[in-house]
XYZ file of C-alpha atoms in Angstrom:
367
model
C 0.121 -0.286 0.377
C 1.950 3.009 -1.647
C 1.061 7.185 -1.003
C 1.533 7.508 -5.005
C -0.812 9.023 -6.619
C -3.107 6.744 -8.866
C -4.770 7.870 -12.131
C -5.865 4.582 -12.780
C -8.126 3.954 -9.722
C -12.114 2.572 -10.323
C -14.315 4.534 -8.698
C -17.893 1.527 -7.950
C -20.426 3.686 -6.436
C -22.921 1.954 -3.776
C -26.071 4.045 -3.783
C -28.611 4.138 -1.007
C -31.346 5.936 -0.119
C -30.752 8.923 -0.159
C -27.578 10.715 -1.512
C -25.815 11.093 1.922
C -26.170 7.023 2.774
C -23.643 6.020 -0.397
C -20.969 5.965 -1.339
C -17.911 5.097 -3.260
C -15.552 1.609 -3.182
C -12.177 2.811 -5.343
C -10.453 0.278 -6.884
C -6.868 0.622 -8.088
C -3.028 1.119 -6.326
C -1.941 3.986 -4.342
C -4.967 4.646 -2.431
C -4.247 5.270 1.119
C -4.321 9.583 -0.337
C -7.813 9.441 -0.811
C -8.201 8.310 3.079
C -8.615 11.496 4.899
C -10.953 12.524 1.805
C -13.409 9.776 2.942
C -12.748 10.479 6.614
C -14.441 13.673 6.075
C -13.431 17.740 7.215
C -14.967 16.870 10.416
C -13.591 14.214 11.950
C -10.349 14.471 14.617
C -9.915 11.191 15.589
C -8.897 8.153 13.729
C -9.449 4.615 15.326
C -7.535 2.092 13.295
C -8.570 -1.685 14.030
C -5.493 -4.231 12.561
C -5.047 -7.972 12.701
C -1.561 -8.105 14.305
C -0.522 -9.381 10.980
C -0.734 -6.297 9.631
C 0.672 -4.527 12.320
C 3.131 -2.363 9.761
C 0.458 -1.045 7.658
C -1.155 0.150 10.780
C 1.636 1.817 11.174
C 1.785 3.512 7.846
C -1.683 4.441 7.945
C -1.529 5.757 11.407
C 1.566 7.590 10.090
C 0.340 9.255 7.431
C -3.396 10.543 8.803
C -0.733 12.339 11.469
C 0.407 14.212 8.549
C -2.382 15.506 8.050
C -3.037 16.714 10.914
C -5.915 13.790 13.025
C -5.423 12.616 15.923
C -4.730 8.845 15.191
C -4.772 5.628 17.622
C -4.553 1.998 16.799
C -6.074 -1.337 18.203
C -4.044 -3.727 17.445
C -6.893 -7.443 17.083
C -6.658 -11.377 16.675
C -6.264 -12.573 12.831
C -9.007 -14.134 10.588
C -12.117 -15.492 13.022
C -10.617 -15.061 16.240
C -11.026 -11.143 16.450
C -14.677 -11.672 16.160
C -15.734 -12.333 19.714
C -17.359 -9.735 21.530
C -14.166 -9.829 24.097
C -13.161 -7.984 21.090
C -15.626 -5.724 20.237
C -15.175 -4.710 24.125
C -11.336 -4.292 23.396
C -12.376 -1.339 21.081
C -14.859 0.037 23.120
C -13.255 0.688 25.367
C -9.873 2.128 23.361
C -12.658 4.781 21.965
C -13.904 5.708 25.435
C -10.232 6.185 26.760
C -9.334 8.277 23.856
C -12.985 10.472 23.999
C -14.133 8.820 20.853
C -17.361 10.938 19.815
C -19.574 10.635 17.104
C -18.007 13.334 14.716
C -15.261 11.133 15.119
C -13.937 7.810 12.627
C -13.042 4.454 11.964
C -10.910 2.498 9.742
C -10.438 -0.923 9.080
C -7.004 -2.740 8.101
C -7.533 -6.240 7.168
C -9.101 -9.511 5.886
C -13.247 -9.792 5.948
C -13.037 -11.079 9.981
C -11.783 -6.885 10.530
C -14.243 -5.023 8.698
C -16.647 -7.303 10.022
C -15.730 -6.423 13.380
C -14.934 -2.897 13.090
C -17.738 -2.121 11.251
C -19.286 -3.260 14.305
C -17.474 -1.358 16.540
C -18.323 1.620 14.464
C -22.023 0.812 14.300
C -22.293 0.305 18.359
C -20.328 3.202 19.788
C -22.318 6.608 20.480
C -25.892 4.397 18.380
C -23.344 4.945 14.727
C -19.505 6.550 13.671
C -17.858 6.838 10.970
C -16.239 3.765 9.425
C -14.113 3.456 6.300
C -12.990 -0.098 5.156
C -9.295 -1.275 3.862
C -9.443 -3.831 2.573
C -6.302 -6.353 2.694
C -7.838 -9.506 1.555
C -9.373 -10.045 -1.925
C -12.593 -12.310 -0.387
C -12.470 -8.360 1.737
C -12.729 -6.427 -1.242
C -15.338 -8.309 -2.943
C -17.381 -9.101 -0.264
C -17.372 -8.537 3.030
C -15.910 -4.594 2.894
C -18.316 -3.557 0.417
C -22.385 -3.738 1.555
C -22.648 -2.509 5.347
C -23.493 -5.266 6.902
C -21.221 -6.479 10.545
C -21.156 -9.123 12.644
C -19.551 -10.992 15.593
C -19.655 -14.926 16.078
C -20.986 -16.667 19.283
C -20.481 -20.609 19.966
C -23.753 -20.913 18.487
C -22.824 -19.487 15.128
C -21.504 -17.350 12.522
C -22.706 -13.543 12.501
C -25.739 -14.091 14.505
C -24.719 -10.715 15.942
C -24.468 -7.235 14.005
C -25.576 -4.494 12.741
C -26.065 -2.715 9.776
C -24.027 0.253 8.856
C -22.376 1.811 5.633
C -19.117 2.732 5.633
C -17.777 6.019 5.183
C -16.358 4.307 1.462
C -13.998 1.586 0.751
C -10.748 1.756 -0.518
C -9.272 -1.448 -2.484
C -5.934 -1.139 -2.884
C -4.912 -4.337 -4.899
C -1.563 -3.679 -4.141
C -2.207 -5.693 -1.036
C -2.642 -8.609 -2.676
C 1.402 -8.699 -3.652
C 1.855 -9.917 -0.685
C -1.491 -11.956 -0.174
C -0.752 -15.927 0.100
C -2.224 -17.606 -2.307
C -4.923 -19.718 -0.574
C -6.030 -16.309 0.502
C -6.133 -15.696 -2.751
C -7.911 -19.414 -3.632
C -10.571 -18.825 -1.041
C -11.495 -14.724 -2.310
C -12.312 -16.010 -5.865
C -15.290 -18.623 -3.992
C -17.186 -14.357 -3.674
C -15.607 -13.592 -7.152
C -17.269 -17.167 -8.944
C -20.481 -16.711 -6.389
C -21.484 -13.456 -8.161
C -20.729 -14.856 -12.164
C -23.071 -17.136 -11.028
C -25.592 -15.319 -8.846
C -24.992 -11.902 -12.243
C -22.572 -11.825 -14.166
C -21.761 -15.206 -15.880
C -18.712 -13.143 -17.831
C -16.207 -13.534 -15.227
C -17.007 -17.568 -14.987
C -15.817 -16.886 -18.895
C -12.890 -15.155 -17.434
C -12.144 -17.269 -14.400
C -12.846 -20.385 -17.821
C -10.297 -18.314 -20.222
C -6.610 -19.053 -18.025
C -7.773 -19.715 -14.468
C -3.695 -19.331 -13.585
C -4.174 -15.422 -15.169
C -7.495 -14.526 -12.354
C -5.261 -15.787 -9.528
C -1.973 -13.680 -10.850
C -1.699 -10.630 -8.304
C -0.210 -8.775 -11.480
C -2.592 -9.604 -13.792
C -5.398 -7.626 -15.460
C -7.742 -10.496 -15.545
C -7.575 -10.335 -11.615
C -8.183 -6.245 -11.619
C -11.048 -7.103 -14.219
C -13.410 -9.709 -12.625
C -12.890 -8.108 -8.761
C -14.346 -4.896 -10.312
C -16.881 -7.338 -11.612
C -17.718 -8.738 -8.491
C -18.300 -5.579 -6.809
C -20.622 -4.630 -9.039
C -22.902 -7.297 -8.740
C -22.426 -6.599 -5.347
C -23.146 -2.428 -5.453
C -26.729 -2.830 -7.096
C -27.249 -5.376 -5.118
C -27.198 -3.525 -1.990
C -28.137 -0.308 -3.614
C -31.488 -1.708 -4.037
C -31.682 -3.670 -0.932
C -28.941 -1.931 2.514
C -31.000 -4.917 4.954
C -31.380 -8.268 3.597
C -35.398 -8.022 2.404
C -35.402 -9.499 -0.669
C -32.852 -9.224 -3.025
C -30.212 -9.383 -1.104
C -30.264 -12.890 0.248
C -29.040 -13.956 -3.709
C -25.606 -12.908 -2.232
C -26.309 -15.980 0.422
C -25.446 -18.148 -2.467
C -23.419 -21.292 -1.264
C -23.163 -19.480 2.099
C -25.936 -21.376 4.385
C -24.077 -24.992 3.840
C -20.491 -22.470 4.458
C -21.501 -21.136 7.201
C -22.825 -24.483 8.406
C -19.555 -26.121 7.506
C -17.008 -22.818 8.850
C -19.218 -23.795 12.456
C -18.406 -27.499 12.300
C -14.942 -26.988 11.790
C -14.749 -24.720 14.616
C -14.092 -21.896 11.290
C -10.640 -23.796 10.909
C -11.242 -23.784 7.061
C -11.100 -20.670 4.953
C -14.284 -19.360 4.087
C -14.011 -19.340 0.834
C -13.438 -22.880 0.735
C -16.727 -23.796 2.563
C -18.281 -21.627 0.502
C -17.151 -23.414 -2.651
C -18.387 -26.663 -1.064
C -22.073 -24.562 -0.393
C -22.696 -23.823 -3.932
C -21.333 -27.089 -4.950
C -24.344 -28.512 -2.893
C -26.636 -25.710 -3.667
C -26.190 -26.611 -7.674
C -26.670 -30.093 -6.785
C -29.754 -29.338 -4.807
C -31.425 -27.051 -7.835
C -30.568 -30.388 -9.586
C -32.094 -32.823 -7.679
C -35.582 -30.388 -7.914
C -35.493 -29.981 -11.261
C -34.587 -26.391 -11.469
C -30.936 -26.005 -13.051
C -29.402 -28.080 -15.852
C -26.782 -30.196 -15.863
C -24.643 -28.514 -17.966
C -24.927 -25.533 -15.721
C -24.785 -27.872 -12.165
C -21.298 -29.380 -13.432
C -19.613 -26.311 -14.866
C -19.990 -25.520 -10.926
C -17.344 -28.093 -9.862
C -14.978 -27.616 -13.001
C -14.916 -23.801 -12.563
C -14.236 -23.950 -8.835
C -12.225 -26.569 -8.505
C -10.036 -25.062 -11.839
C -9.485 -22.636 -8.845
C -8.052 -24.656 -6.386
C -11.806 -25.044 -4.268
C -12.864 -27.436 -2.467
C -16.066 -29.614 -4.148
C -16.800 -31.693 -1.104
C -16.342 -32.306 2.450
C -17.216 -35.794 5.048
C -20.147 -37.580 4.637
C -20.142 -38.421 8.746
C -20.658 -34.463 9.275
C -24.032 -34.019 7.753
C -26.197 -34.698 11.816
C -23.550 -31.928 12.277
C -23.825 -29.475 9.704
C -28.280 -29.900 9.470
C -28.149 -28.138 13.078
C -25.825 -25.617 11.433
C -28.382 -25.229 8.587
C -31.135 -24.888 11.175
C -29.417 -21.671 12.573
C -29.020 -19.786 9.215
C -30.083 -15.993 9.455
C -32.662 -16.622 5.949
C -34.664 -19.268 8.048
C -38.129 -18.042 9.027
C -39.928 -19.856 11.977
C -38.985 -23.849 11.195
C -39.149 -23.563 7.536
C -35.438 -23.507 5.454
C -34.759 -21.647 2.824
C -32.083 -21.525 0.590
C -30.888 -19.704 -2.594
C -30.339 -21.689 -5.538
C -30.070 -21.139 -8.789
C -33.077 -21.638 -12.326
C -30.534 -20.753 -14.280
C -26.782 -18.842 -14.929
C -27.742 -15.495 -13.261
C -31.382 -16.750 -12.517
C -31.057 -16.849 -8.635
C -34.126 -17.350 -6.410
C -35.173 -18.614 -2.835
C -36.122 -22.525 -2.154
C -38.813 -23.446 0.763
C -37.557 -26.293 1.311
C -40.444 -28.903 1.616
C -38.446 -31.707 3.018
C -35.017 -32.298 4.497
C -34.246 -35.876 3.003
C -34.270 -34.088 0.052
C -31.210 -31.469 2.046
C -29.970 -35.161 2.048
C -30.016 -36.426 -0.847
C -28.262 -33.247 -2.843
C -25.355 -33.897 -0.087
C -24.817 -37.808 -0.362
C -23.095 -35.799 -3.871
C -20.770 -33.998 -2.378
C -20.232 -36.422 0.393
C -16.571 -37.681 0.389
């Protein structure tokens, strides 16, 4: 992440109920210099929340903000899902309180999706809502968690069951941060990119199929193309439905089983890997109930496997997975609901009439 000029930056707007509720997602390289403008002229204090692994990056952002005259502090939290706990949020609240943060001050998240989820939740709850800017440093964070205003922390009962809707003031997706991202993290993030291809923009799938290696190359034009396309998909959906009361549910494609796998694995599986299996399961379920053609169902497996993502999970864990599925946020009472496809880019929400259908579909992805 540098502070050089970024003339080639792409600005993707996310609109809101009012003009003031909208914000921009900026994609490019060398974007740090844009942070003060996103924070706005009223901000005097900024808390930068980052994981241990990004201490030097957090310090860089702090130093840069202090050069503009702002008071900047850092709060270091555990990496990945370990940072999404109420005790971590309480620590951040304590820092904010001890440093007299007011409603005109702000929070900046620097890190992956787990960090933006936690930092967003802290921002949503401190004084009932303060400004937050996300600076995602992972592919998953850029195309998913940082965009849309959903925040959350985990409980023993499930993932993201506690949270709030809180739109950011802006998102800076600096592609330079992907240059040092471990390969397995890049692969994991591609699950959310592929998801956007299946539910809304098939050109993403075409780009992956033409050269899977190129979309996993952090220097490539292909990777930037699919990132921007995935962000545009999410921006368009969340602009229409902030609070997941309607169409936004389509972004949950693959996540119902995916979250259940994460819970069963005590969050030791990467989110993208779990969602990949979840999408494969959703494709098999849609095929089994006569809604999805064989070619599109089979295309799930070929695309996901070409990226190095898993498409199967343990045969002996169905009981635990069903328990996790029953806690999914889409459910209404005892009615289990899944996002499925009627065809490519034709998502719909399916009310499951009998759990035996789920078990039968799971046999197609069990190993």
